[in-house]
Amino acid sequence: MGTAKLDEFTVRDNRIARYAKALGHPARVAILKFLITKKNCVCGDIVDVLPLSQSTVSQHLKELKEVGLIQGEIDGKRVCYCIDPKEWELAKRSIADLMDSFVTKGITCC
Amino acid sequence: MGTAKLDEFTVRDNRIARYAKALGHPARVAILKFLITKKNCVCGDIVDVLPLSQSTVSQHLKELKEVGLIQGEIDGKRVCYCIDPKEWELAKRSIADLMDSFVTKGITCC
DNA sequence: AATTATCATCGTATATTTGCGATATTGAAC
DNA sequence: GTTCAATATCGCAAATATACGATGATAATT
């Protein structure tokens, strides 16, 4: 128990869920927003902006990297993060497909 | 510890995170998809479709109801669930705003 | 070579999520 | 009123997530 039964669902549903989960914490949302506004991909400046410790931020960055939404390149002693355009596009479309598939027909419920 | 520091982030970022978190499990994605395709808002049929027990499905429904994405109306001994159009629209726009705010400028990283 | 700066990882504590069976609850059917 | 069917809720166990300080690794600086 305690383990999500991921195998039992479709690849598509899992993909949506995986991306959504990555967006499911305000710190990660803030990190992504920051990476978007700063054209040049900054690194540890993220730590300065967030109300979290360096290790916690690093943890969030790791998660974002694992789902593929961001990339991290080593640049000297710094690490340079940025959005991964392809993966971002895929995430965007996966979630948008779901959200757009609902259209109101005036009927609220039952 | 172990508690997310939600107060430290903006209302907007928290809103995005809250909606995204609700979509962050394939079972909930599947439930939402099911509610979208079935125009008439079915109830316990959801249990038959998912590979989860009744109590677990009920739990997921509760979470979706708590973020507001779905409504549940009691209809006799059954309960009738459906998408909440207004909240859905808000969620859709909140997430889309974030996702659309990134535009590639050809530059991959650094 | 020693020091410093930047970042990742480890270990740990706590909280939350996921899942299920068992047990309410409530309306329908008899 | 008793039984049945549909849901919700409770209580539990296991897995994950969140957060932080301490430590490790590595490159730049001195």
mmCIF file of C-alpha atoms (C1' of nucleotides) in Angstrom:
data_model
loop_
_atom_site.group_PDB
_atom_site.id
_atom_site.type_symbol
_atom_site.label_atom_id
_atom_site.label_comp_id
_atom_site.label_asym_id
_atom_site.label_seq_id
_atom_site.Cartn_x
_atom_site.Cartn_y
_atom_site.Cartn_z
ATOM 1 C CA MET A 1 0.000 0.000 0.000
ATOM 2 C CA GLY A 2 0.911 3.627 -0.172
ATOM 3 C CA THR A 3 2.185 3.086 -3.685
ATOM 4 C CA ALA A 4 0.320 4.680 -6.546
ATOM 5 C CA LYS A 5 -0.897 2.035 -9.019
ATOM 6 C CA LEU A 6 0.597 3.779 -12.018
ATOM 7 C CA ASP A 7 0.676 0.634 -14.174
ATOM 8 C CA GLU A 8 -3.078 0.449 -14.166
ATOM 9 C CA PHE A 9 -3.552 3.708 -16.021
ATOM 10 C CA THR A 10 -2.869 4.781 -19.569
ATOM 11 C CA VAL A 11 0.434 6.234 -20.678
ATOM 12 C CA ARG A 12 -1.304 9.489 -21.515
ATOM 13 C CA ASP A 13 -2.970 9.850 -18.161
ATOM 14 C CA ASN A 14 0.297 9.089 -16.453
ATOM 15 C CA ARG A 15 2.097 11.672 -18.535
ATOM 16 C CA ILE A 16 -0.403 14.376 -17.669
ATOM 17 C CA ALA A 17 -0.237 13.404 -14.028
ATOM 18 C CA ARG A 18 3.554 13.432 -14.023
ATOM 19 C CA TYR A 19 3.808 16.917 -15.461
ATOM 20 C CA ALA A 20 0.993 18.218 -13.292
ATOM 21 C CA LYS A 21 2.620 16.771 -10.228
ATOM 22 C CA ALA A 22 5.811 18.640 -11.039
ATOM 23 C CA LEU A 23 3.790 21.858 -11.101
ATOM 24 C CA GLY A 24 2.068 20.859 -7.901
ATOM 25 C CA HIS A 25 4.198 22.881 -5.524
ATOM 26 C CA PRO A 26 4.378 26.689 -5.388
ATOM 27 C CA ALA A 27 8.155 26.600 -5.046
ATOM 28 C CA ARG A 28 8.483 24.756 -8.336
ATOM 29 C CA VAL A 29 6.013 27.104 -9.980
ATOM 30 C CA ALA A 30 8.090 30.028 -8.729
ATOM 31 C CA ILE A 31 11.295 28.441 -9.986
ATOM 32 C CA LEU A 32 9.842 27.900 -13.444
ATOM 33 C CA LYS A 33 8.491 31.444 -13.589
ATOM 34 C CA PHE A 34 11.888 32.760 -12.602
ATOM 35 C CA LEU A 35 13.632 30.726 -15.286
ATOM 36 C CA ILE A 36 11.150 32.032 -17.826
ATOM 37 C CA THR A 37 11.544 35.716 -17.010
ATOM 38 C CA LYS A 38 15.330 35.585 -16.761
ATOM 39 C CA LYS A 39 16.305 34.961 -20.337
ATOM 40 C CA ASN A 40 19.829 34.097 -19.349
ATOM 41 C CA CYS A 41 19.525 30.953 -17.348
ATOM 42 C CA VAL A 42 20.639 31.864 -13.878
ATOM 43 C CA CYS A 43 21.667 29.324 -11.324
ATOM 44 C CA GLY A 44 21.913 29.858 -7.576
ATOM 45 C CA ASP A 45 20.122 33.167 -7.836
ATOM 46 C CA ILE A 46 17.036 31.049 -7.496
ATOM 47 C CA VAL A 47 18.004 30.329 -3.928
ATOM 48 C CA ASP A 48 18.147 34.059 -3.174
ATOM 49 C CA VAL A 49 14.669 34.563 -4.531
ATOM 50 C CA LEU A 50 12.963 31.705 -2.736
ATOM 51 C CA PRO A 51 12.197 31.477 0.987
ATOM 52 C CA LEU A 52 13.791 28.072 1.163
ATOM 53 C CA SER A 53 17.197 26.716 2.002
ATOM 54 C CA GLN A 54 19.733 25.890 -0.664
ATOM 55 C CA SER A 55 19.332 22.165 -0.189
ATOM 56 C CA THR A 56 15.573 22.342 -0.502
ATOM 57 C CA VAL A 57 15.775 24.395 -3.675
ATOM 58 C CA SER A 58 18.270 21.926 -5.059
ATOM 59 C CA GLN A 59 15.800 19.171 -4.327
ATOM 60 C CA HIS A 60 13.027 20.944 -6.231
ATOM 61 C CA LEU A 61 15.381 21.572 -9.138
ATOM 62 C CA LYS A 62 16.183 17.897 -9.200
ATOM 63 C CA GLU A 63 12.533 16.977 -9.470
ATOM 64 C CA LEU A 64 11.955 19.434 -12.274
ATOM 65 C CA LYS A 65 14.999 18.036 -14.045
ATOM 66 C CA GLU A 66 13.754 14.481 -13.592
ATOM 67 C CA VAL A 67 10.454 15.136 -15.353
ATOM 68 C CA GLY A 68 12.451 16.915 -18.005
ATOM 69 C CA LEU A 69 10.945 20.378 -17.735
ATOM 70 C CA ILE A 70 14.344 21.941 -17.096
ATOM 71 C CA GLN A 71 17.952 21.308 -18.037
ATOM 72 C CA GLY A 72 21.027 21.974 -15.967
ATOM 73 C CA GLU A 73 24.403 22.663 -17.518
ATOM 74 C CA ILE A 74 27.582 22.956 -15.515
ATOM 75 C CA ASP A 75 29.315 26.261 -16.149
ATOM 76 C CA GLY A 76 32.480 26.473 -14.141
ATOM 77 C CA LYS A 77 31.591 26.227 -10.511
ATOM 78 C CA ARG A 78 28.074 27.359 -11.220
ATOM 79 C CA VAL A 79 25.196 25.416 -12.692
ATOM 80 C CA CYS A 80 23.057 26.934 -15.318
ATOM 81 C CA TYR A 81 19.402 25.968 -15.433
ATOM 82 C CA CYS A 82 16.860 26.627 -18.107
ATOM 83 C CA ILE A 83 13.554 25.436 -19.478
ATOM 84 C CA ASP A 84 13.724 22.507 -21.875
ATOM 85 C CA PRO A 85 11.707 23.797 -24.832
ATOM 86 C CA LYS A 86 10.688 20.426 -26.273
ATOM 87 C CA GLU A 87 9.611 18.921 -23.008
ATOM 88 C CA TRP A 88 7.850 22.133 -22.049
ATOM 89 C CA GLU A 89 5.884 22.023 -25.267
ATOM 90 C CA LEU A 90 4.899 18.426 -24.645
ATOM 91 C CA ALA A 91 3.797 19.197 -21.108
ATOM 92 C CA LYS A 92 1.881 22.222 -22.282
ATOM 93 C CA ARG A 93 0.023 20.263 -24.916
ATOM 94 C CA SER A 94 -0.627 17.264 -22.691
ATOM 95 C CA ILE A 95 -2.266 19.383 -20.023
ATOM 96 C CA ALA A 96 -4.006 21.712 -22.466
ATOM 97 C CA ASP A 97 -5.504 18.736 -24.303
ATOM 98 C CA LEU A 98 -7.173 17.652 -21.116
ATOM 99 C CA MET A 99 -8.285 21.092 -20.064
ATOM 100 C CA ASP A 100 -9.616 21.976 -23.509
ATOM 101 C CA SER A 101 -11.554 18.753 -23.882
ATOM 102 C CA PHE A 102 -14.213 20.094 -21.568
ATOM 103 C CA VAL A 103 -16.764 22.441 -23.055
ATOM 104 C CA THR A 104 -19.801 23.616 -21.141
ATOM 105 C CA LYS A 105 -23.143 22.931 -22.685
ATOM 106 C CA GLY A 106 -24.940 25.200 -20.278
ATOM 107 C CA ILE A 107 -25.975 22.225 -18.188
ATOM 108 C CA THR A 108 -24.386 22.462 -14.774
ATOM 109 C CA CYS A 109 -25.127 19.059 -13.297
ATOM 110 C CA CYS A 110 -27.677 16.254 -13.570
ATOM 111 C CA MET B 1 9.157 20.048 8.887
ATOM 112 C CA GLY B 2 7.531 18.168 6.116
ATOM 113 C CA THR B 3 5.018 20.963 5.825
ATOM 114 C CA ALA B 4 4.957 22.983 2.634
ATOM 115 C CA LYS B 5 5.607 26.684 3.307
ATOM 116 C CA LEU B 6 2.595 27.840 1.344
ATOM 117 C CA ASP B 7 2.402 31.240 3.055
ATOM 118 C CA GLU B 8 5.723 32.240 1.621
ATOM 119 C CA PHE B 9 4.550 32.116 -1.967
ATOM 120 C CA THR B 10 2.183 34.254 -3.987
ATOM 121 C CA VAL B 11 -1.517 33.573 -4.210
ATOM 122 C CA ARG B 12 -1.157 32.967 -7.916
ATOM 123 C CA ASP B 13 1.630 30.459 -7.582
ATOM 124 C CA ASN B 14 -0.297 28.666 -4.888
ATOM 125 C CA ARG B 15 -3.379 28.555 -7.059
ATOM 126 C CA ILE B 16 -1.502 27.034 -9.965
ATOM 127 C CA ALA B 17 0.130 24.547 -7.639
ATOM 128 C CA ARG B 18 -3.176 23.601 -6.061
ATOM 129 C CA TYR B 19 -4.856 22.865 -9.367
ATOM 130 C CA ALA B 20 -1.815 21.106 -10.757
ATOM 131 C CA LYS B 21 -1.578 18.963 -7.660
ATOM 132 C CA ALA B 22 -5.178 17.870 -8.165
ATOM 133 C CA LEU B 23 -4.236 16.723 -11.660
ATOM 134 C CA GLY B 24 -1.117 15.065 -10.310
ATOM 135 C CA HIS B 25 -2.456 11.536 -10.113
ATOM 136 C CA PRO B 26 -3.509 9.375 -13.071
ATOM 137 C CA ALA B 27 -6.628 8.220 -11.248
ATOM 138 C CA ARG B 28 -7.848 11.787 -10.925
ATOM 139 C CA VAL B 29 -6.989 12.492 -14.536
ATOM 140 C CA ALA B 30 -8.980 9.423 -15.523
ATOM 141 C CA ILE B 31 -11.913 10.492 -13.377
ATOM 142 C CA LEU B 32 -11.972 13.940 -14.930
ATOM 143 C CA LYS B 33 -11.739 12.525 -18.440
ATOM 144 C CA PHE B 34 -14.610 10.187 -17.664
ATOM 145 C CA LEU B 35 -16.763 13.016 -16.361
ATOM 146 C CA ILE B 36 -16.002 15.009 -19.483
ATOM 147 C CA THR B 37 -16.917 12.303 -21.982
ATOM 148 C CA LYS B 38 -20.073 11.252 -20.178
ATOM 149 C CA LYS B 39 -22.250 14.260 -20.691
ATOM 150 C CA ASN B 40 -24.710 13.086 -18.091
ATOM 151 C CA CYS B 41 -22.844 13.177 -14.863
ATOM 152 C CA VAL B 42 -22.548 9.604 -13.759
ATOM 153 C CA CYS B 43 -21.801 8.602 -10.225
ATOM 154 C CA GLY B 44 -20.530 5.260 -9.006
ATOM 155 C CA ASP B 45 -19.894 4.110 -12.543
ATOM 156 C CA ILE B 46 -16.527 5.694 -12.017
ATOM 157 C CA VAL B 47 -15.684 2.939 -9.577
ATOM 158 C CA ASP B 48 -16.403 0.310 -12.229
ATOM 159 C CA VAL B 49 -14.067 1.999 -14.684
ATOM 160 C CA LEU B 50 -11.111 2.475 -12.380
ATOM 161 C CA PRO B 51 -8.800 -0.239 -11.054
ATOM 162 C CA LEU B 52 -9.268 1.020 -7.526
ATOM 163 C CA SER B 53 -11.530 0.215 -4.630
ATOM 164 C CA GLN B 54 -14.679 2.185 -3.928
ATOM 165 C CA SER B 55 -13.196 3.876 -0.906
ATOM 166 C CA THR B 56 -10.107 4.968 -2.783
ATOM 167 C CA VAL B 57 -12.143 6.394 -5.642
ATOM 168 C CA SER B 58 -14.308 8.212 -3.138
ATOM 169 C CA GLN B 59 -11.164 9.701 -1.668
ATOM 170 C CA HIS B 60 -9.983 10.984 -5.051
ATOM 171 C CA LEU B 61 -13.428 12.426 -5.734
ATOM 172 C CA LYS B 62 -13.259 14.227 -2.431
ATOM 173 C CA GLU B 63 -9.953 15.820 -3.335
ATOM 174 C CA LEU B 64 -11.238 16.955 -6.696
ATOM 175 C CA LYS B 65 -14.294 18.389 -4.983
ATOM 176 C CA GLU B 66 -12.155 20.191 -2.436
ATOM 177 C CA VAL B 67 -10.170 22.090 -5.066
ATOM 178 C CA GLY B 68 -13.473 22.825 -6.738
ATOM 179 C CA LEU B 69 -12.896 21.136 -10.069
ATOM 180 C CA ILE B 70 -15.969 18.962 -9.656
ATOM 181 C CA GLN B 71 -19.349 19.212 -7.982
ATOM 182 C CA GLY B 72 -21.310 16.411 -6.370
ATOM 183 C CA GLU B 73 -25.063 16.518 -6.139
ATOM 184 C CA ILE B 74 -27.040 13.959 -4.180
ATOM 185 C CA ASP B 75 -29.627 12.289 -6.374
ATOM 186 C CA GLY B 76 -31.586 9.801 -4.366
ATOM 187 C CA LYS B 77 -29.199 7.227 -3.027
ATOM 188 C CA ARG B 78 -26.728 8.043 -5.725
ATOM 189 C CA VAL B 79 -24.379 10.965 -6.016
ATOM 190 C CA CYS B 80 -24.036 12.785 -9.244
ATOM 191 C CA TYR B 81 -20.656 14.259 -10.095
ATOM 192 C CA CYS B 82 -19.753 16.710 -12.788
ATOM 193 C CA ILE B 83 -17.138 19.258 -13.773
ATOM 194 C CA ASP B 84 -17.580 22.709 -12.267
ATOM 195 C CA PRO B 85 -17.398 24.929 -15.372
ATOM 196 C CA LYS B 86 -16.294 28.124 -13.625
ATOM 197 C CA GLU B 87 -13.596 26.523 -11.553
ATOM 198 C CA TRP B 88 -12.460 24.477 -14.522
ATOM 199 C CA GLU B 89 -12.077 27.632 -16.548
ATOM 200 C CA LEU B 90 -10.070 29.264 -13.800
ATOM 201 C CA ALA B 91 -7.803 26.251 -13.475
ATOM 202 C CA LYS B 92 -7.379 26.083 -17.216
ATOM 203 C CA ARG B 93 -6.393 29.706 -17.468
ATOM 204 C CA SER B 94 -4.146 29.640 -14.407
ATOM 205 C CA ILE B 95 -2.109 26.770 -15.765
ATOM 206 C CA ALA B 96 -2.196 27.950 -19.368
ATOM 207 C CA ASP B 97 -0.946 31.378 -18.323
ATOM 208 C CA LEU B 98 2.134 29.784 -16.889
ATOM 209 C CA MET B 99 2.693 27.380 -19.725
ATOM 210 C CA ASP B 100 2.157 30.043 -22.395
ATOM 211 C CA SER B 101 4.494 32.511 -20.750
ATOM 212 C CA PHE B 102 7.466 30.600 -22.045
ATOM 213 C CA VAL B 103 8.472 31.196 -25.618
ATOM 214 C CA THR B 104 11.638 29.772 -27.103
ATOM 215 C CA LYS B 105 14.075 32.207 -28.559
ATOM 216 C CA GLY B 106 16.093 29.496 -30.188
ATOM 217 C CA ILE B 107 18.603 29.630 -27.373
ATOM 218 C CA THR B 108 18.649 26.335 -25.553
ATOM 219 C CA CYS B 109 20.740 27.129 -22.489
ATOM 220 C CA CYS B 110 23.465 29.501 -21.357
ATOM 221 C "C1'" DA C 1 48.444 23.875 -1.578
ATOM 222 C "C1'" DA C 2 44.940 26.112 1.073
ATOM 223 C "C1'" DT C 3 40.721 28.632 0.876
ATOM 224 C "C1'" DT C 4 36.420 29.911 -0.848
ATOM 225 C "C1'" DA C 5 32.198 29.676 -3.510
ATOM 226 C "C1'" DT C 6 28.652 26.940 -5.666
ATOM 227 C "C1'" DC C 7 25.975 23.253 -5.905
ATOM 228 C "C1'" DA C 8 24.569 18.212 -4.971
ATOM 229 C "C1'" DT C 9 23.668 14.658 -1.866
ATOM 230 C "C1'" DC C 10 22.946 12.315 2.616
ATOM 231 C "C1'" DG C 11 20.609 11.693 6.762
ATOM 232 C "C1'" DT C 12 16.822 12.753 9.411
ATOM 233 C "C1'" DA C 13 12.290 14.467 11.120
ATOM 234 C "C1'" DT C 14 7.722 15.286 10.085
ATOM 235 C "C1'" DA C 15 3.684 15.630 7.067
ATOM 236 C "C1'" DT C 16 1.036 14.119 3.373
ATOM 237 C "C1'" DT C 17 -0.528 10.822 -0.064
ATOM 238 C "C1'" DT C 18 -2.177 6.453 -1.541
ATOM 239 C "C1'" DG C 19 -4.684 2.500 -0.859
ATOM 240 C "C1'" DC C 20 -7.768 -0.764 1.311
ATOM 241 C "C1'" DG C 21 -11.063 -3.066 4.387
ATOM 242 C "C1'" DA C 22 -14.397 -2.188 7.788
ATOM 243 C "C1'" DT C 23 -17.869 0.547 9.310
ATOM 244 C "C1'" DA C 24 -21.248 4.368 9.158
ATOM 245 C "C1'" DT C 25 -24.968 6.757 6.665
ATOM 246 C "C1'" DT C 26 -28.784 7.526 3.939
ATOM 247 C "C1'" DG C 27 -32.426 6.841 0.673
ATOM 248 C "C1'" DA C 28 -35.009 3.154 -1.941
ATOM 249 C "C1'" DA C 29 -37.429 -1.031 -2.087
ATOM 250 C "C1'" DC C 30 -39.826 -4.478 0.085
ATOM 251 C "C1'" DG D 1 -39.562 -1.260 9.952
ATOM 252 C "C1'" DT D 2 -36.138 -4.283 7.771
ATOM 253 C "C1'" DT D 3 -33.151 -4.992 4.056
ATOM 254 C "C1'" DC D 4 -30.417 -3.504 0.227
ATOM 255 C "C1'" DA D 5 -27.582 -0.494 -2.562
ATOM 256 C "C1'" DA D 6 -24.660 3.534 -3.098
ATOM 257 C "C1'" DT D 7 -21.369 6.603 -0.885
ATOM 258 C "C1'" DA D 8 -18.790 8.540 2.586
ATOM 259 C "C1'" DT D 9 -15.798 8.168 6.362
ATOM 260 C "C1'" DC D 10 -12.608 5.966 9.730
ATOM 261 C "C1'" DG D 11 -8.522 3.654 10.875
ATOM 262 C "C1'" DC D 12 -4.588 1.696 9.519
ATOM 263 C "C1'" DA D 13 -0.057 0.650 6.881
ATOM 264 C "C1'" DA D 14 3.233 1.818 3.571
ATOM 265 C "C1'" DA D 15 5.195 5.054 0.430
ATOM 266 C "C1'" DT D 16 6.355 9.897 -0.860
ATOM 267 C "C1'" DA D 17 7.020 14.569 -0.236
ATOM 268 C "C1'" DT D 18 8.868 18.588 2.176
ATOM 269 C "C1'" DA D 19 12.351 20.778 4.569
ATOM 270 C "C1'" DC D 20 16.762 21.523 6.730
ATOM 271 C "C1'" DG D 21 21.555 21.132 8.429
ATOM 272 C "C1'" DA D 22 25.699 18.746 7.621
ATOM 273 C "C1'" DT D 23 28.749 16.980 4.566
ATOM 274 C "C1'" DG D 24 30.850 16.058 -0.045
ATOM 275 C "C1'" DA D 25 32.470 17.333 -4.516
ATOM 276 C "C1'" DT D 26 34.473 20.462 -7.694
ATOM 277 C "C1'" DA D 27 36.113 24.604 -9.803
ATOM 278 C "C1'" DA D 28 37.830 29.241 -9.126
ATOM 279 C "C1'" DT D 29 40.675 32.224 -6.333
ATOM 280 C "C1'" DT D 30 44.406 33.330 -3.505
#
